[in-house]
Short mmCIF file of C-alpha atoms and ligand atoms in Angstrom, two decimals:
data_model
loop_
_atom_site.label_atom_id
_atom_site.label_comp_id
_atom_site.label_asym_id
_atom_site.label_seq_id
_atom_site.Cartn_x
_atom_site.Cartn_y
_atom_site.Cartn_z
CA MET A 1 -2.70 13.76 -12.00
CA SER A 2 -3.61 11.03 -9.42
CA ASN A 3 -1.36 10.59 -6.35
CA THR A 4 -3.13 8.25 -4.27
CA ILE A 5 -0.49 6.29 -2.30
CA ASP A 6 -0.79 2.49 -2.72
CA LEU A 7 -2.60 1.73 0.57
CA ALA A 8 -2.38 -2.03 -0.21
CA GLY A 9 1.37 -1.51 0.06
CA LEU A 10 1.04 -0.11 3.66
CA SER A 11 -0.58 -3.43 4.81
CA ASN A 12 2.98 -4.48 6.33
CA PHE A 13 3.30 -1.21 7.92
CA GLN A 14 5.19 -1.73 11.21
CA GLU A 15 4.16 -0.06 14.37
CA ASP A 16 7.65 1.07 15.08
CA LYS A 17 7.38 3.54 12.22
CA LEU A 18 4.86 5.44 14.29
CA GLU A 19 7.14 8.46 14.92
CA ARG A 20 5.96 10.37 11.88
CA PRO A 21 2.57 11.00 10.21
CA THR A 22 1.78 8.48 7.46
CA PRO A 23 0.66 10.11 4.21
CA LEU A 24 -2.18 8.19 2.56
CA TYR A 25 -2.70 10.63 -0.30
CA GLN A 26 -0.51 13.41 -1.54
CA ASN A 27 -0.08 15.75 -4.39
CA ASP A 28 1.07 19.31 -4.80
CA TYR A 29 -1.96 21.00 -3.21
CA HIS A 30 -4.02 18.31 -1.21
CA ALA A 31 -2.95 15.55 1.22
CA VAL A 32 -4.45 13.20 3.71
CA TYR A 33 -2.30 11.93 6.65
CA TRP A 34 -2.92 9.18 9.25
CA LEU A 35 -1.55 10.74 12.37
CA GLY A 36 -1.00 7.57 14.28
CA THR A 37 -2.19 6.45 17.67
CA PRO A 38 -0.65 6.67 21.15
CA GLU A 39 -2.24 3.59 22.42
CA ASN A 40 -1.68 -0.11 22.00
CA SER A 41 -5.18 -1.37 22.69
CA ALA A 42 -7.81 -3.23 21.01
CA PHE A 43 -9.79 0.09 21.05
CA ARG A 44 -6.99 2.10 19.18
CA CYS A 45 -8.38 5.42 17.67
CA ASN A 46 -7.38 6.91 14.39
CA THR A 47 -6.98 10.58 13.75
CA TYR A 48 -6.53 12.14 10.34
CA LEU A 49 -5.35 15.34 9.02
CA ILE A 50 -6.46 16.74 5.50
CA THR A 51 -4.30 19.67 4.05
CA ASP A 52 -5.34 21.69 1.13
CA GLY A 53 -2.90 24.49 0.08
CA ASP A 54 -2.19 26.39 3.49
CA GLU A 55 -5.36 25.06 5.12
CA ALA A 56 -5.67 22.08 7.31
CA ILE A 57 -8.60 20.12 8.87
CA ILE A 58 -8.30 17.63 11.71
CA VAL A 59 -10.66 14.65 11.51
CA ASP A 60 -11.83 13.18 14.72
CA PRO A 61 -9.01 14.62 16.88
CA GLY A 62 -9.55 11.99 19.61
CA GLY A 63 -9.58 11.97 23.39
CA ALA A 64 -8.10 14.53 25.84
CA ASP A 65 -5.40 11.93 26.75
CA ALA A 66 -4.27 11.73 23.01
CA PHE A 67 -4.02 15.43 22.60
CA GLY A 68 -0.21 15.81 23.14
CA PHE A 69 0.64 12.88 20.88
CA ILE A 70 -1.64 14.13 18.09
CA ARG A 71 -0.61 17.74 18.40
CA ARG A 72 3.15 16.57 17.98
CA ARG A 73 2.09 14.74 14.99
CA VAL A 74 0.32 17.78 13.44
CA GLU A 75 3.45 19.94 14.30
CA GLN A 76 5.43 17.53 11.93
CA ILE A 77 3.12 18.73 9.01
CA ILE A 78 1.91 22.18 9.79
CA ASP A 79 1.80 24.85 12.56
CA PRO A 80 -1.11 23.46 14.76
CA ALA A 81 -2.45 27.03 15.22
CA HIS A 82 -3.09 27.08 11.49
CA VAL A 83 -5.50 23.93 11.74
CA SER A 84 -8.69 25.82 10.65
CA ALA A 85 -11.28 23.25 11.46
CA GLN A 86 -11.94 20.07 13.33
CA ILE A 87 -14.48 17.64 12.18
CA LEU A 88 -16.28 15.74 15.02
CA CYS A 89 -18.31 12.68 13.62
CA HIS A 90 -20.11 12.53 16.99
CA GLN A 91 -19.55 13.54 20.55
CA ASP A 92 -17.94 10.49 22.07
CA PRO A 93 -14.98 11.28 24.33
CA ASP A 94 -12.65 9.21 22.04
CA VAL A 95 -13.70 11.35 19.09
CA ALA A 96 -14.13 14.82 20.70
CA GLY A 97 -12.58 14.69 24.13
CA SER A 98 -9.61 16.95 22.97
CA MET A 99 -11.99 19.50 21.23
CA VAL A 100 -11.42 22.23 23.86
CA HIS A 101 -7.59 21.79 23.81
CA TRP A 102 -7.62 22.52 19.92
CA LEU A 103 -9.73 25.56 20.62
CA ASP A 104 -7.04 26.64 22.98
CA VAL A 105 -4.46 26.13 20.20
CA ASN A 106 -6.66 28.16 17.69
CA PRO A 107 -9.72 29.84 19.13
CA GLU A 108 -10.82 30.59 15.56
CA MET A 109 -11.04 26.86 14.77
CA LYS A 110 -14.36 25.92 13.26
CA VAL A 111 -16.16 22.94 14.88
CA VAL A 112 -17.70 21.00 12.04
CA THR A 113 -20.31 18.69 13.12
CA SER A 114 -24.11 17.90 13.37
CA THR A 115 -26.88 19.79 15.17
CA ARG A 116 -27.40 16.88 17.60
CA THR A 117 -23.56 16.46 18.26
CA ASN A 118 -23.22 20.26 18.77
CA ILE A 119 -25.91 20.20 21.61
CA LEU A 120 -23.72 17.67 23.53
CA ILE A 121 -20.16 18.82 23.04
CA SER A 122 -20.68 22.09 24.97
CA HIS A 123 -20.45 19.81 27.91
CA TYR A 124 -16.82 19.58 27.31
CA GLY A 125 -16.61 22.98 28.70
CA ARG A 126 -16.81 25.61 25.72
CA GLU A 127 -19.60 27.09 23.77
CA ASP A 128 -17.65 30.08 22.42
CA TYR A 129 -16.64 28.47 19.26
CA SER A 130 -17.58 28.78 15.44
CA PHE A 131 -20.01 25.95 14.74
CA PHE A 132 -20.07 24.79 11.01
CA ASN A 133 -23.28 22.94 10.89
CA ILE A 134 -23.26 19.89 8.64
CA THR A 135 -26.95 19.29 9.13
CA GLU A 136 -27.74 22.65 7.33
CA THR A 137 -24.66 22.75 5.13
CA PRO A 138 -23.65 19.40 3.95
CA ALA A 139 -20.34 20.43 2.23
CA TYR A 140 -17.18 22.29 3.32
CA THR A 141 -15.31 24.19 0.58
CA PHE A 142 -11.60 25.06 1.04
CA SER A 143 -10.58 28.49 -0.54
CA SER A 144 -9.19 26.40 -3.40
CA GLY A 145 -12.72 25.27 -4.34
CA ARG A 146 -12.08 21.66 -3.40
CA CYS A 147 -14.77 20.10 -1.34
CA LEU A 148 -15.45 17.76 1.61
CA ARG A 149 -19.01 16.35 1.66
CA PHE A 150 -20.95 15.19 4.61
CA ILE A 151 -22.99 12.08 4.47
CA GLU A 152 -25.31 11.50 7.54
CA ALA A 153 -25.43 8.07 9.11
CA PRO A 154 -28.27 8.22 11.66
CA PHE A 155 -27.92 5.67 14.41
CA LEU A 156 -24.57 4.49 13.37
CA HIS A 157 -24.13 4.61 16.16
CA PHE A 158 -25.26 8.03 17.35
CA PRO A 159 -28.65 9.68 15.84
CA GLY A 160 -26.49 12.71 14.71
CA ALA A 161 -23.59 10.56 13.31
CA PHE A 162 -22.09 11.47 9.94
CA THR A 163 -19.26 10.67 7.59
CA THR A 164 -17.01 12.78 5.55
CA TYR A 165 -16.16 12.24 1.84
CA ASP A 166 -13.05 14.04 0.56
CA GLU A 167 -13.90 14.62 -3.20
CA THR A 168 -10.18 15.13 -4.08
CA SER A 169 -8.90 11.69 -2.60
CA SER A 170 -12.25 9.99 -2.84
CA PHE A 171 -11.42 8.81 0.62
CA LEU A 172 -14.31 8.27 3.05
CA PHE A 173 -13.76 9.13 6.86
CA SER A 174 -16.41 6.78 8.20
CA GLY A 175 -16.19 7.46 12.05
CA ASP A 176 -17.38 4.45 13.97
CA ILE A 177 -18.61 2.77 10.82
CA TRP A 178 -16.39 -0.14 9.65
CA ALA A 179 -14.57 0.28 13.06
CA ALA A 180 -12.77 -2.81 14.21
CA LEU A 181 -11.31 -4.06 17.54
CA ASP A 182 -8.21 -6.15 17.45
CA MET A 183 -4.91 -6.86 19.02
CA ASP A 184 -2.98 -7.90 15.83
CA TRP A 185 -3.76 -4.62 14.10
CA LYS A 186 -2.34 -3.67 10.75
CA LEU A 187 -2.64 -0.17 9.28
CA VAL A 188 -4.29 -1.50 6.08
CA ILE A 189 -6.18 -4.81 5.75
CA SER A 190 -5.11 -7.42 3.35
CA ASP A 191 -7.91 -9.96 4.05
CA PHE A 192 -11.44 -8.82 4.23
CA HIS A 193 -12.88 -12.15 5.42
CA GLY A 194 -10.50 -12.14 8.54
CA HIS A 195 -11.48 -8.54 9.19
CA GLU A 196 -15.08 -9.27 9.52
CA PHE A 197 -14.88 -10.78 12.76
CA LYS A 198 -12.94 -7.76 14.15
CA MET A 199 -15.84 -5.49 12.90
CA ASN A 200 -18.41 -7.67 14.49
CA LEU A 201 -16.83 -7.17 17.78
CA PHE A 202 -17.77 -3.49 17.51
CA HIS A 203 -20.75 -3.42 15.24
CA LEU A 204 -22.87 -6.01 16.75
CA ASP A 205 -23.02 -4.08 20.14
CA TYR A 206 -22.79 -0.45 18.96
CA MET A 207 -24.70 -0.18 15.64
CA ALA A 208 -28.47 0.40 15.96
CA SER A 209 -29.91 -2.02 13.48
CA ASN A 210 -29.92 -3.37 9.82
CA ILE A 211 -32.29 -0.66 8.90
CA ALA A 212 -29.79 1.89 9.85
CA ALA A 213 -26.99 0.06 8.19
CA ARG A 214 -28.86 -0.35 5.01
CA GLY A 215 -30.18 3.23 4.98
CA PHE A 216 -26.70 4.51 5.12
CA VAL A 217 -25.62 2.18 2.26
CA GLU A 218 -28.33 3.75 0.09
CA ARG A 219 -26.96 7.26 0.81
CA LEU A 220 -23.60 6.07 -0.53
CA LYS A 221 -25.02 5.02 -3.87
CA GLY A 222 -23.15 6.93 -6.58
CA VAL A 223 -20.22 7.97 -4.34
CA ARG A 224 -16.85 6.48 -5.67
CA VAL A 225 -14.92 5.52 -2.57
CA LYS A 226 -11.27 4.76 -2.97
CA ALA A 227 -10.56 3.93 0.79
CA ILE A 228 -12.56 3.83 3.91
CA LEU A 229 -10.75 5.50 6.87
CA PRO A 230 -12.56 4.40 10.12
CA GLN A 231 -12.06 5.98 13.63
CA HIS A 232 -10.97 2.50 15.02
CA GLY A 233 -8.98 -0.32 13.49
CA SER A 234 -7.42 -0.84 10.06
CA LEU A 235 -8.09 1.27 6.91
CA ILE A 236 -10.01 -0.55 4.14
CA PRO A 237 -8.32 -0.09 0.73
CA GLU A 238 -10.28 0.26 -2.57
CA LYS A 239 -10.19 -3.50 -3.55
CA PHE A 240 -12.28 -4.15 -0.37
CA VAL A 241 -14.70 -1.27 -0.48
CA ASP A 242 -17.38 -3.36 -2.25
CA ASP A 243 -17.01 -6.16 0.26
CA ALA A 244 -17.33 -3.53 3.15
CA ILE A 245 -20.52 -2.09 1.72
CA ARG A 246 -21.96 -5.62 1.39
CA TYR A 247 -20.99 -6.35 4.97
CA LEU A 248 -22.89 -3.27 6.21
CA SER A 249 -25.94 -4.25 3.94
CA ASN A 250 -26.12 -7.69 5.54
CA LEU A 251 -25.23 -6.62 9.10
CA ARG A 252 -27.65 -7.87 11.83
CA CYS A 253 -26.68 -5.69 14.90
CA GLY A 254 -27.93 -3.86 17.93
CA LEU A 255 -31.84 -4.10 18.04
CA ASP A 256 -31.84 -6.94 15.60
CA ILE A 257 -30.05 -9.01 18.09
CA ILE A 258 -31.53 -7.80 21.37
CA TYR A 259 -35.08 -8.01 20.30
CA PRO A 260 -34.96 -10.94 17.77
CA GLU A 261 -38.64 -11.85 18.32
CA LYS A 262 -39.68 -8.41 17.18
CA LYS A 263 -38.97 -9.39 13.49
CA ARG A 264 -40.25 -7.08 10.89
CA LYS A 265 -43.33 -8.42 9.23
FE1 FE2 B 1 -18.61 6.32 19.07
FE1 FE2 B 2 -15.26 5.69 18.29
#
């Protein structure tokens, strides 16, 4: 049974429909929701919730300023105290600033992140949490046996950055990779070419280099991706996934631009 919602059909999604979480994948036992965003800026952040049976995991919960909004969205799906884990793709405040507030909601909540990220997030004010280390254990298994896999993405943009692949939906939660900045935002893209400029606004400055980008693309070989769910900007549906991977392979960014004279021989 496949119950992927037609993401392309969400490309005309209107922002005034933001009062409820938007399901992106749903069947009797597993769902993925886009929780919306409280901000109307070019740098809008996406937070997602994955549910599996009675369990729920929040992906990149967002800044402290977004906590009230995101919590209310979660409440429309499940008791927030039942969210059993938060995935933090890296430590930036727009990703992890609400981490301690979620731990107040459920002190048992696991913090799922990399070793390097874990070192930094203690500066948000708590160290007394259960740390699930994706660097040592690159998969998270729900009690159903269904699995999330973690694919590391060094220097995109943080050394300890990683992505999360949901084996059930085949969705890739890509963090800052494939993030885009824009003021004419749509939930799902319908034109990849037009979207490249918006991704460039982020990637050229933030991502380390073409070596980092191509290295990550290598790690995706053999992974069937049905949608890319970034932390900023629009979602990329299946029909543009190959374009998105090609974009990353060809990307010249960061050090490639800052030190162009140091071309690799
Ligand atoms: Fe970031
Ligand atoms: Fe970000």
